[in-house]
């Protein structure tokens, strides 16, 4: 088809060359592309186009510009035999695509210009995009940062996941409480995805297995499922930055299989046919929020198996398309399990190889073990997935048999190595026995992978000494660490353009692709007063912007001259938002006692979603609002303290937040936060951190220098020792009247005059058990926070620290993480694809 220029719409300045309209990078070509799309695809003219029509038109213009590269990528995947990475993740929190696509394609400015010629503002169109919130938090966002880095580094990769129709709920605040609204991100269409119904796979469930002997007399098993569904891939191109490399995010949507409908129709049972269809479509309907224990969630197991089975069938298809034998799969594909959610893949690959492709067990096991890597993201025992045997066997009878067989062989080895050590055997077993039997998914993932990694140095060490201790003793060489990272493209270049420009003016723009090597060149500028001044101006501008958004969304007025102290992340007791609240209340009480007290004016901003079924987390949100009510409206306080809860924290809203922060709150109980990635985003945007020695904080502090990091709290060892001695939280109150007062206020109704008992559960938990050691850490936190306030009063010194923080954070780029994965786990290298040279 030849490219045509649309003559019916307004003329462009500098006509794009023929054939350029869908591929060119000039503003003229982009403008024409937008107008063409509006006219031919959407049937609209500039006179009646809605903001969403314009957004769609620009999105398609951007997508067109990826297609050429993408087609070449697909061709490369088929014809070349470079190893590729399959990233298996139940969650991807990609954030809005448009800004990122324009940026990575290098056409952000041209698009802005094209739109302004059309009388439109790019910012308005960017705001139009619904967030594809297909993840809960850190784990999903990490997958998204990794997709960006894989494409940027030129590593052929496919991100496999689920195309949830409803992603993470939208959060509304009503009377200080969280209210969940369904997320209808697909309501106005999704211009970024391309459905590929012809590439659908069938997925079986339920039924039973039958043993038989094949023609050669070999023992085989056949799975006779009770029901089947179909997985249809929806493909989203993932462009790299400054490269023509485009990778693929392939998300599966569940659908009914036509033949099943026919059967019901033929027997005249129309309603059961429709029911069948609805049940099939339910599988990919909704993202599970990270609450309640996993046990009993049939649908969640179905989701996991569904996307894993489709993905593995697709991987084998690609491998065979390349003309390669399945016994060499691991030489050409690396599959990474993003936590245990996809770990059923170990059993599924065995099933596909042994039952479907008739490979012998030993070869299949060799291939499987050498194909998978497993990343663990949590040490919290309640978050470790396990499935009740009954439920599991009912839904996946063949997989249960395979798991039993893997386990039998594995435990035989253990018994041989550790004769008589049945305790060890029970601890290592893939099956937990005791009060009910369960399949332990972390064990399955560990046994079925060649490498197991944690996500920060401390976390990887703790994995080896706690939850996977026995596995570490068995095969220490399996264990490694890859510290998380975040992509500087979205988190600096796109969401903090003023800072990015300032940095580039001084050190060039090499940092965007080579953060680890280049960002440190900023260091000498910390001593330049003029640069510090510019740095402060950028921060101030960002703070003014956040103040405006806060005013618009909450009605609260905050001063950009105050210290912006921010804690945004999922609400969870281990993350200790309520420790922050305890301190705010204590500070408030100090001001009440002495209204003339000199305090550094502070804005305390919180944001984050609580899992809908997590009572304490929801109560913490209410508590923040209640404290805000008191503090924000007390004339004795005036403008010195403000407490804000920013509703609906997500990727899109975070664009106002990270760039405006002065202080980043990373205050989890030591040993509980696997890594954290918000800590990195804040620091890369010039915030200083107040934090515990937990997760990646440890490495961040090491990198930025201890004098540039506000450290407080117990270490993991100290916390463990305290628990071992017998932790008695109430003992901390006697010696600490400030803390006693705060706890009395919370428990006694000071913050909730209408319902004196409202916050009692919080106060009582802290008093009686305090599993996350808030009371033990309180004073250390309060003292440290005082030091922050004092430090902030010296703007030159503060700015110096801020610049040094940024300059020394280069290693926390997700590019470095991905290079680590390539080197330590995937044994793969960047590939320049045919279209990759710009
Ligand atoms: C997070 N996990 C870790 N899980 O908590 C965080 O420390 C780490 O930085 C991040 O992973 C990336 O490694 C996390 O976000 C989830 O949201 C699960 C989703 C599925 C249900 C259980 C929680």
PDB file of N, CA and C in Angstrom, residues 260-337:
ATOM      1  N   UNK A 260     -16.729 -25.819  22.254  1.00  0.00           N
ATOM      2  CA  UNK A 260     -17.507 -26.101  23.456  1.00  0.00           C
ATOM      3  C   UNK A 260     -18.912 -25.516  23.328  1.00  0.00           C
ATOM      4  N   UNK A 261     -18.976 -24.307  22.773  1.00  0.00           N
ATOM      5  CA  UNK A 261     -20.284 -23.679  22.571  1.00  0.00           C
ATOM      6  C   UNK A 261     -21.152 -24.549  21.670  1.00  0.00           C
ATOM      7  N   UNK A 262     -20.533 -25.060  20.595  1.00  0.00           N
ATOM      8  CA  UNK A 262     -21.292 -25.853  19.626  1.00  0.00           C
ATOM      9  C   UNK A 262     -21.968 -27.037  20.302  1.00  0.00           C
ATOM     10  N   UNK A 263     -21.208 -27.671  21.143  1.00  0.00           N
ATOM     11  CA  UNK A 263     -21.735 -28.838  21.812  1.00  0.00           C
ATOM     12  C   UNK A 263     -23.017 -28.473  22.572  1.00  0.00           C
ATOM     13  N   UNK A 264     -22.936 -27.391  23.309  1.00  0.00           N
ATOM     14  CA  UNK A 264     -24.094 -26.988  24.100  1.00  0.00           C
ATOM     15  C   UNK A 264     -25.253 -26.560  23.206  1.00  0.00           C
ATOM     16  N   UNK A 265     -24.915 -25.866  22.141  1.00  0.00           N
ATOM     17  CA  UNK A 265     -25.975 -25.448  21.213  1.00  0.00           C
ATOM     18  C   UNK A 265     -26.705 -26.664  20.656  1.00  0.00           C
ATOM     19  N   UNK A 266     -25.900 -27.661  20.263  1.00  0.00           N
ATOM     20  CA  UNK A 266     -26.499 -28.832  19.651  1.00  0.00           C
ATOM     21  C   UNK A 266     -27.466 -29.538  20.594  1.00  0.00           C
ATOM     22  N   UNK A 267     -27.125 -29.498  21.873  1.00  0.00           N
ATOM     23  CA  UNK A 267     -28.045 -30.145  22.804  1.00  0.00           C
ATOM     24  C   UNK A 267     -29.111 -29.149  23.267  1.00  0.00           C
ATOM     25  N   UNK A 268     -29.131 -28.018  22.615  1.00  0.00           N
ATOM     26  CA  UNK A 268     -30.194 -27.062  22.887  1.00  0.00           C
ATOM     27  C   UNK A 268     -29.998 -26.268  24.172  1.00  0.00           C
ATOM     28  N   UNK A 269     -28.828 -26.425  24.777  1.00  0.00           N
ATOM     29  CA  UNK A 269     -28.630 -25.744  26.052  1.00  0.00           C
ATOM     30  C   UNK A 269     -27.902 -24.419  25.867  1.00  0.00           C
ATOM     31  N   UNK A 270     -28.618 -23.462  25.373  1.00  0.00           N
ATOM     32  CA  UNK A 270     -28.027 -22.174  25.047  1.00  0.00           C
ATOM     33  C   UNK A 270     -27.407 -21.510  26.276  1.00  0.00           C
ATOM     34  N   UNK A 271     -28.115 -21.592  27.398  1.00  0.00           N
ATOM     35  CA  UNK A 271     -27.623 -20.880  28.573  1.00  0.00           C
ATOM     36  C   UNK A 271     -26.330 -21.462  29.113  1.00  0.00           C
ATOM     37  N   UNK A 272     -26.204 -22.784  29.053  1.00  0.00           N
ATOM     38  CA  UNK A 272     -24.918 -23.292  29.557  1.00  0.00           C
ATOM     39  C   UNK A 272     -23.789 -22.954  28.594  1.00  0.00           C
ATOM     40  N   UNK A 273     -24.122 -22.805  27.319  1.00  0.00           N
ATOM     41  CA  UNK A 273     -23.077 -22.372  26.375  1.00  0.00           C
ATOM     42  C   UNK A 273     -22.602 -20.969  26.752  1.00  0.00           C
ATOM     43  N   UNK A 274     -23.550 -20.111  27.042  1.00  0.00           N
ATOM     44  CA  UNK A 274     -23.194 -18.740  27.398  1.00  0.00           C
ATOM     45  C   UNK A 274     -22.437 -18.744  28.734  1.00  0.00           C
ATOM     46  N   UNK A 275     -22.901 -19.589  29.632  1.00  0.00           N
ATOM     47  CA  UNK A 275     -22.256 -19.670  30.937  1.00  0.00           C
ATOM     48  C   UNK A 275     -20.787 -20.092  30.791  1.00  0.00           C
ATOM     49  N   UNK A 276     -20.602 -21.094  29.963  1.00  0.00           N
ATOM     50  CA  UNK A 276     -19.258 -21.594  29.678  1.00  0.00           C
ATOM     51  C   UNK A 276     -18.363 -20.456  29.178  1.00  0.00           C
ATOM     52  N   UNK A 277     -18.945 -19.696  28.281  1.00  0.00           N
ATOM     53  CA  UNK A 277     -18.194 -18.590  27.698  1.00  0.00           C
ATOM     54  C   UNK A 277     -17.825 -17.567  28.774  1.00  0.00           C
ATOM     55  N   UNK A 278     -18.791 -17.272  29.608  1.00  0.00           N
ATOM     56  CA  UNK A 278     -18.524 -16.293  30.657  1.00  0.00           C
ATOM     57  C   UNK A 278     -17.453 -16.812  31.616  1.00  0.00           C
ATOM     58  N   UNK A 279     -17.567 -18.074  31.976  1.00  0.00           N
ATOM     59  CA  UNK A 279     -16.598 -18.647  32.915  1.00  0.00           C
ATOM     60  C   UNK A 279     -15.195 -18.580  32.315  1.00  0.00           C
ATOM     61  N   UNK A 280     -15.085 -18.844  31.029  1.00  0.00           N
ATOM     62  CA  UNK A 280     -13.763 -18.812  30.386  1.00  0.00           C
ATOM     63  C   UNK A 280     -13.190 -17.407  30.408  1.00  0.00           C
ATOM     64  N   UNK A 281     -14.064 -16.451  30.178  1.00  0.00           N
ATOM     65  CA  UNK A 281     -13.564 -15.077  30.111  1.00  0.00           C
ATOM     66  C   UNK A 281     -13.221 -14.513  31.484  1.00  0.00           C
ATOM     67  N   UNK A 282     -13.744 -15.174  32.510  1.00  0.00           N
ATOM     68  CA  UNK A 282     -13.470 -14.706  33.871  1.00  0.00           C
ATOM     69  C   UNK A 282     -11.994 -14.778  34.219  1.00  0.00           C
ATOM     70  N   UNK A 283     -11.315 -15.766  33.649  1.00  0.00           N
ATOM     71  CA  UNK A 283      -9.929 -16.014  34.070  1.00  0.00           C
ATOM     72  C   UNK A 283      -9.057 -14.763  33.992  1.00  0.00           C
ATOM     73  N   UNK A 284      -9.149 -14.023  32.907  1.00  0.00           N
ATOM     74  CA  UNK A 284      -8.267 -12.848  32.811  1.00  0.00           C
ATOM     75  C   UNK A 284      -9.014 -11.562  33.151  1.00  0.00           C
ATOM     76  N   UNK A 285     -10.117 -11.696  33.841  1.00  0.00           N
ATOM     77  CA  UNK A 285     -10.971 -10.530  34.099  1.00  0.00           C
ATOM     78  C   UNK A 285     -10.320  -9.503  35.038  1.00  0.00           C
ATOM     79  N   UNK A 286      -9.790  -9.998  36.161  1.00  0.00           N
ATOM     80  CA  UNK A 286      -9.403  -9.017  37.182  1.00  0.00           C
ATOM     81  C   UNK A 286      -8.076  -9.366  37.873  1.00  0.00           C
ATOM     82  N   UNK A 287      -7.300  -8.332  38.134  1.00  0.00           N
ATOM     83  CA  UNK A 287      -6.046  -8.477  38.869  1.00  0.00           C
ATOM     84  C   UNK A 287      -6.355  -8.688  40.347  1.00  0.00           C
ATOM     85  N   UNK A 288      -5.697  -9.655  40.953  1.00  0.00           N
ATOM     86  CA  UNK A 288      -5.877  -9.856  42.392  1.00  0.00           C
ATOM     87  C   UNK A 288      -5.105  -8.805  43.176  1.00  0.00           C
ATOM     88  N   UNK A 289      -5.768  -8.176  44.112  1.00  0.00           N
ATOM     89  CA  UNK A 289      -5.019  -7.264  44.988  1.00  0.00           C
ATOM     90  C   UNK A 289      -4.201  -8.096  45.974  1.00  0.00           C
ATOM     91  N   UNK A 290      -3.125  -7.515  46.484  1.00  0.00           N
ATOM     92  CA  UNK A 290      -2.261  -8.356  47.331  1.00  0.00           C
ATOM     93  C   UNK A 290      -2.723  -8.390  48.783  1.00  0.00           C
ATOM     94  N   UNK A 291      -3.890  -8.975  48.998  1.00  0.00           N
ATOM     95  CA  UNK A 291      -4.350  -9.116  50.378  1.00  0.00           C
ATOM     96  C   UNK A 291      -4.522 -10.588  50.710  1.00  0.00           C
ATOM     97  N   UNK A 292      -5.443 -10.877  51.560  1.00  0.00           N
ATOM     98  CA  UNK A 292      -5.789 -12.226  52.028  1.00  0.00           C
ATOM     99  C   UNK A 292      -4.800 -13.328  51.621  1.00  0.00           C
ATOM    100  N   UNK A 293      -4.744 -14.361  52.432  1.00  0.00           N
ATOM    101  CA  UNK A 293      -3.856 -15.463  52.062  1.00  0.00           C
ATOM    102  C   UNK A 293      -4.296 -16.103  50.746  1.00  0.00           C
ATOM    103  N   UNK A 294      -3.355 -16.726  50.091  1.00  0.00           N
ATOM    104  CA  UNK A 294      -3.614 -17.289  48.771  1.00  0.00           C
ATOM    105  C   UNK A 294      -4.572 -18.479  48.801  1.00  0.00           C
ATOM    106  N   UNK A 295      -4.495 -19.171  49.914  1.00  0.00           N
ATOM    107  CA  UNK A 295      -5.196 -20.451  49.977  1.00  0.00           C
ATOM    108  C   UNK A 295      -6.672 -20.301  49.622  1.00  0.00           C
ATOM    109  N   UNK A 296      -7.137 -21.155  48.754  1.00  0.00           N
ATOM    110  CA  UNK A 296      -8.563 -21.141  48.435  1.00  0.00           C
ATOM    111  C   UNK A 296      -8.891 -20.302  47.224  1.00  0.00           C
ATOM    112  N   UNK A 297      -7.894 -19.620  46.697  1.00  0.00           N
ATOM    113  CA  UNK A 297      -8.200 -18.771  45.549  1.00  0.00           C
ATOM    114  C   UNK A 297      -8.051 -19.548  44.258  1.00  0.00           C
ATOM    115  N   UNK A 298      -9.073 -20.255  43.944  1.00  0.00           N
ATOM    116  CA  UNK A 298      -9.080 -21.090  42.751  1.00  0.00           C
ATOM    117  C   UNK A 298      -8.766 -20.296  41.493  1.00  0.00           C
ATOM    118  N   UNK A 299      -9.432 -19.155  41.423  1.00  0.00           N
ATOM    119  CA  UNK A 299      -9.301 -18.370  40.201  1.00  0.00           C
ATOM    120  C   UNK A 299      -7.867 -17.875  40.010  1.00  0.00           C
ATOM    121  N   UNK A 300      -7.214 -17.605  41.129  1.00  0.00           N
ATOM    122  CA  UNK A 300      -5.838 -17.102  41.008  1.00  0.00           C
ATOM    123  C   UNK A 300      -4.915 -18.193  40.464  1.00  0.00           C
ATOM    124  N   UNK A 301      -5.105 -19.406  40.946  1.00  0.00           N
ATOM    125  CA  UNK A 301      -4.301 -20.507  40.413  1.00  0.00           C
ATOM    126  C   UNK A 301      -4.618 -20.705  38.924  1.00  0.00           C
ATOM    127  N   UNK A 302      -5.892 -20.574  38.606  1.00  0.00           N
ATOM    128  CA  UNK A 302      -6.286 -20.711  37.194  1.00  0.00           C
ATOM    129  C   UNK A 302      -5.609 -19.633  36.352  1.00  0.00           C
ATOM    130  N   UNK A 303      -5.549 -18.421  36.849  1.00  0.00           N
ATOM    131  CA  UNK A 303      -4.881 -17.329  36.123  1.00  0.00           C
ATOM    132  C   UNK A 303      -3.410 -17.656  35.893  1.00  0.00           C
ATOM    133  N   UNK A 304      -2.785 -18.123  36.960  1.00  0.00           N
ATOM    134  CA  UNK A 304      -1.347 -18.390  36.863  1.00  0.00           C
ATOM    135  C   UNK A 304      -1.080 -19.478  35.820  1.00  0.00           C
ATOM    136  N   UNK A 305      -1.853 -20.548  35.925  1.00  0.00           N
ATOM    137  CA  UNK A 305      -1.616 -21.642  34.978  1.00  0.00           C
ATOM    138  C   UNK A 305      -1.941 -21.195  33.555  1.00  0.00           C
ATOM    139  N   UNK A 306      -3.017 -20.441  33.442  1.00  0.00           N
ATOM    140  CA  UNK A 306      -3.460 -19.970  32.132  1.00  0.00           C
ATOM    141  C   UNK A 306      -2.345 -19.214  31.406  1.00  0.00           C
ATOM    142  N   UNK A 307      -1.784 -18.239  32.071  1.00  0.00           N
ATOM    143  CA  UNK A 307      -0.809 -17.412  31.327  1.00  0.00           C
ATOM    144  C   UNK A 307       0.516 -18.142  31.138  1.00  0.00           C
ATOM    145  N   UNK A 308       0.838 -18.998  32.101  1.00  0.00           N
ATOM    146  CA  UNK A 308       2.077 -19.759  31.978  1.00  0.00           C
ATOM    147  C   UNK A 308       1.972 -20.758  30.826  1.00  0.00           C
ATOM    148  N   UNK A 309       0.851 -21.440  30.738  1.00  0.00           N
ATOM    149  CA  UNK A 309       0.702 -22.447  29.692  1.00  0.00           C
ATOM    150  C   UNK A 309       0.747 -21.798  28.305  1.00  0.00           C
ATOM    151  N   UNK A 310      -0.002 -20.704  28.141  1.00  0.00           N
ATOM    152  CA  UNK A 310       0.025 -20.003  26.844  1.00  0.00           C
ATOM    153  C   UNK A 310       1.455 -19.573  26.515  1.00  0.00           C
ATOM    154  N   UNK A 311       2.127 -19.015  27.502  1.00  0.00           N
ATOM    155  CA  UNK A 311       3.465 -18.466  27.256  1.00  0.00           C
ATOM    156  C   UNK A 311       4.449 -19.572  26.875  1.00  0.00           C
ATOM    157  N   UNK A 312       4.402 -20.684  27.587  1.00  0.00           N
ATOM    158  CA  UNK A 312       5.348 -21.763  27.285  1.00  0.00           C
ATOM    159  C   UNK A 312       5.050 -22.394  25.927  1.00  0.00           C
ATOM    160  N   UNK A 313       3.783 -22.545  25.615  1.00  0.00           N
ATOM    161  CA  UNK A 313       3.463 -23.070  24.279  1.00  0.00           C
ATOM    162  C   UNK A 313       4.020 -22.143  23.214  1.00  0.00           C
ATOM    163  N   UNK A 314       3.914 -20.852  23.477  1.00  0.00           N
ATOM    164  CA  UNK A 314       4.423 -19.873  22.532  1.00  0.00           C
ATOM    165  C   UNK A 314       5.953 -19.925  22.426  1.00  0.00           C
ATOM    166  N   UNK A 315       6.607 -20.094  23.560  1.00  0.00           N
ATOM    167  CA  UNK A 315       8.071 -20.184  23.558  1.00  0.00           C
ATOM    168  C   UNK A 315       8.513 -21.405  22.746  1.00  0.00           C
ATOM    169  N   UNK A 316       7.868 -22.529  22.965  1.00  0.00           N
ATOM    170  CA  UNK A 316       8.254 -23.738  22.229  1.00  0.00           C
ATOM    171  C   UNK A 316       7.991 -23.564  20.728  1.00  0.00           C
ATOM    172  N   UNK A 317       6.892 -22.879  20.425  1.00  0.00           N
ATOM    173  CA  UNK A 317       6.563 -22.613  19.029  1.00  0.00           C
ATOM    174  C   UNK A 317       7.671 -21.789  18.364  1.00  0.00           C
ATOM    175  N   UNK A 318       8.089 -20.730  19.036  1.00  0.00           N
ATOM    176  CA  UNK A 318       9.143 -19.869  18.475  1.00  0.00           C
ATOM    177  C   UNK A 318      10.439 -20.678  18.308  1.00  0.00           C
ATOM    178  N   UNK A 319      10.743 -21.456  19.332  1.00  0.00           N
ATOM    179  CA  UNK A 319      11.974 -22.247  19.295  1.00  0.00           C
ATOM    180  C   UNK A 319      11.953 -23.222  18.112  1.00  0.00           C
ATOM    181  N   UNK A 320      10.828 -23.836  17.920  1.00  0.00           N
ATOM    182  CA  UNK A 320      10.741 -24.807  16.814  1.00  0.00           C
ATOM    183  C   UNK A 320      10.716 -24.119  15.458  1.00  0.00           C
ATOM    184  N   UNK A 321      10.124 -22.918  15.446  1.00  0.00           N
ATOM    185  CA  UNK A 321      10.113 -22.133  14.217  1.00  0.00           C
ATOM    186  C   UNK A 321      11.544 -21.830  13.772  1.00  0.00           C
ATOM    187  N   UNK A 322      12.419 -21.714  14.747  1.00  0.00           N
ATOM    188  CA  UNK A 322      13.819 -21.437  14.450  1.00  0.00           C
ATOM    189  C   UNK A 322      14.545 -22.707  14.009  1.00  0.00           C
ATOM    190  N   UNK A 323      13.801 -23.794  13.957  1.00  0.00           N
ATOM    191  CA  UNK A 323      14.378 -25.042  13.475  1.00  0.00           C
ATOM    192  C   UNK A 323      15.286 -25.716  14.488  1.00  0.00           C
ATOM    193  N   UNK A 324      15.001 -25.467  15.776  1.00  0.00           N
ATOM    194  CA  UNK A 324      15.890 -26.015  16.796  1.00  0.00           C
ATOM    195  C   UNK A 324      15.214 -27.154  17.547  1.00  0.00           C
ATOM    196  N   UNK A 325      16.018 -28.098  17.971  1.00  0.00           N
ATOM    197  CA  UNK A 325      15.490 -29.243  18.726  1.00  0.00           C
ATOM    198  C   UNK A 325      15.172 -28.834  20.161  1.00  0.00           C
ATOM    199  N   UNK A 326      14.134 -29.431  20.719  1.00  0.00           N
ATOM    200  CA  UNK A 326      13.710 -29.031  22.066  1.00  0.00           C
ATOM    201  C   UNK A 326      14.734 -29.375  23.138  1.00  0.00           C
ATOM    202  N   UNK A 327      15.580 -30.379  22.864  1.00  0.00           N
ATOM    203  CA  UNK A 327      16.579 -30.739  23.879  1.00  0.00           C
ATOM    204  C   UNK A 327      17.644 -29.638  24.018  1.00  0.00           C
ATOM    205  N   UNK A 328      17.597 -28.657  23.123  1.00  0.00           N
ATOM    206  CA  UNK A 328      18.533 -27.524  23.220  1.00  0.00           C
ATOM    207  C   UNK A 328      17.834 -26.223  23.616  1.00  0.00           C
ATOM    208  N   UNK A 329      16.620 -26.342  24.101  1.00  0.00           N
ATOM    209  CA  UNK A 329      15.828 -25.152  24.436  1.00  0.00           C
ATOM    210  C   UNK A 329      16.603 -24.158  25.311  1.00  0.00           C
ATOM    211  N   UNK A 330      17.233 -24.684  26.361  1.00  0.00           N
ATOM    212  CA  UNK A 330      17.914 -23.819  27.331  1.00  0.00           C
ATOM    213  C   UNK A 330      19.097 -23.067  26.738  1.00  0.00           C
ATOM    214  N   UNK A 331      19.580 -23.505  25.588  1.00  0.00           N
ATOM    215  CA  UNK A 331      20.686 -22.771  24.966  1.00  0.00           C
ATOM    216  C   UNK A 331      20.187 -21.526  24.238  1.00  0.00           C
ATOM    217  N   UNK A 332      18.898 -21.510  23.967  1.00  0.00           N
ATOM    218  CA  UNK A 332      18.368 -20.426  23.137  1.00  0.00           C
ATOM    219  C   UNK A 332      17.301 -19.575  23.820  1.00  0.00           C
ATOM    220  N   UNK A 333      16.859 -20.021  24.992  1.00  0.00           N
ATOM    221  CA  UNK A 333      15.831 -19.277  25.719  1.00  0.00           C
ATOM    222  C   UNK A 333      16.172 -19.266  27.201  1.00  0.00           C
ATOM    223  N   UNK A 334      16.024 -18.110  27.846  1.00  0.00           N
ATOM    224  CA  UNK A 334      16.079 -18.042  29.305  1.00  0.00           C
ATOM    225  C   UNK A 334      14.739 -17.554  29.794  1.00  0.00           C
ATOM    226  N   UNK A 335      14.147 -18.291  30.703  1.00  0.00           N
ATOM    227  CA  UNK A 335      12.851 -17.872  31.226  1.00  0.00           C
ATOM    228  C   UNK A 335      13.013 -17.462  32.687  1.00  0.00           C
ATOM    229  N   UNK A 336      12.554 -16.267  33.001  1.00  0.00           N
ATOM    230  CA  UNK A 336      12.703 -15.769  34.369  1.00  0.00           C
ATOM    231  C   UNK A 336      11.362 -15.756  35.069  1.00  0.00           C
ATOM    232  N   UNK A 337      11.314 -16.363  36.257  1.00  0.00           N
ATOM    233  CA  UNK A 337      10.073 -16.406  37.040  1.00  0.00           C
ATOM    234  C   UNK A 337      10.057 -15.195  37.966  1.00  0.00           C
TER     235      UNK A 337
END
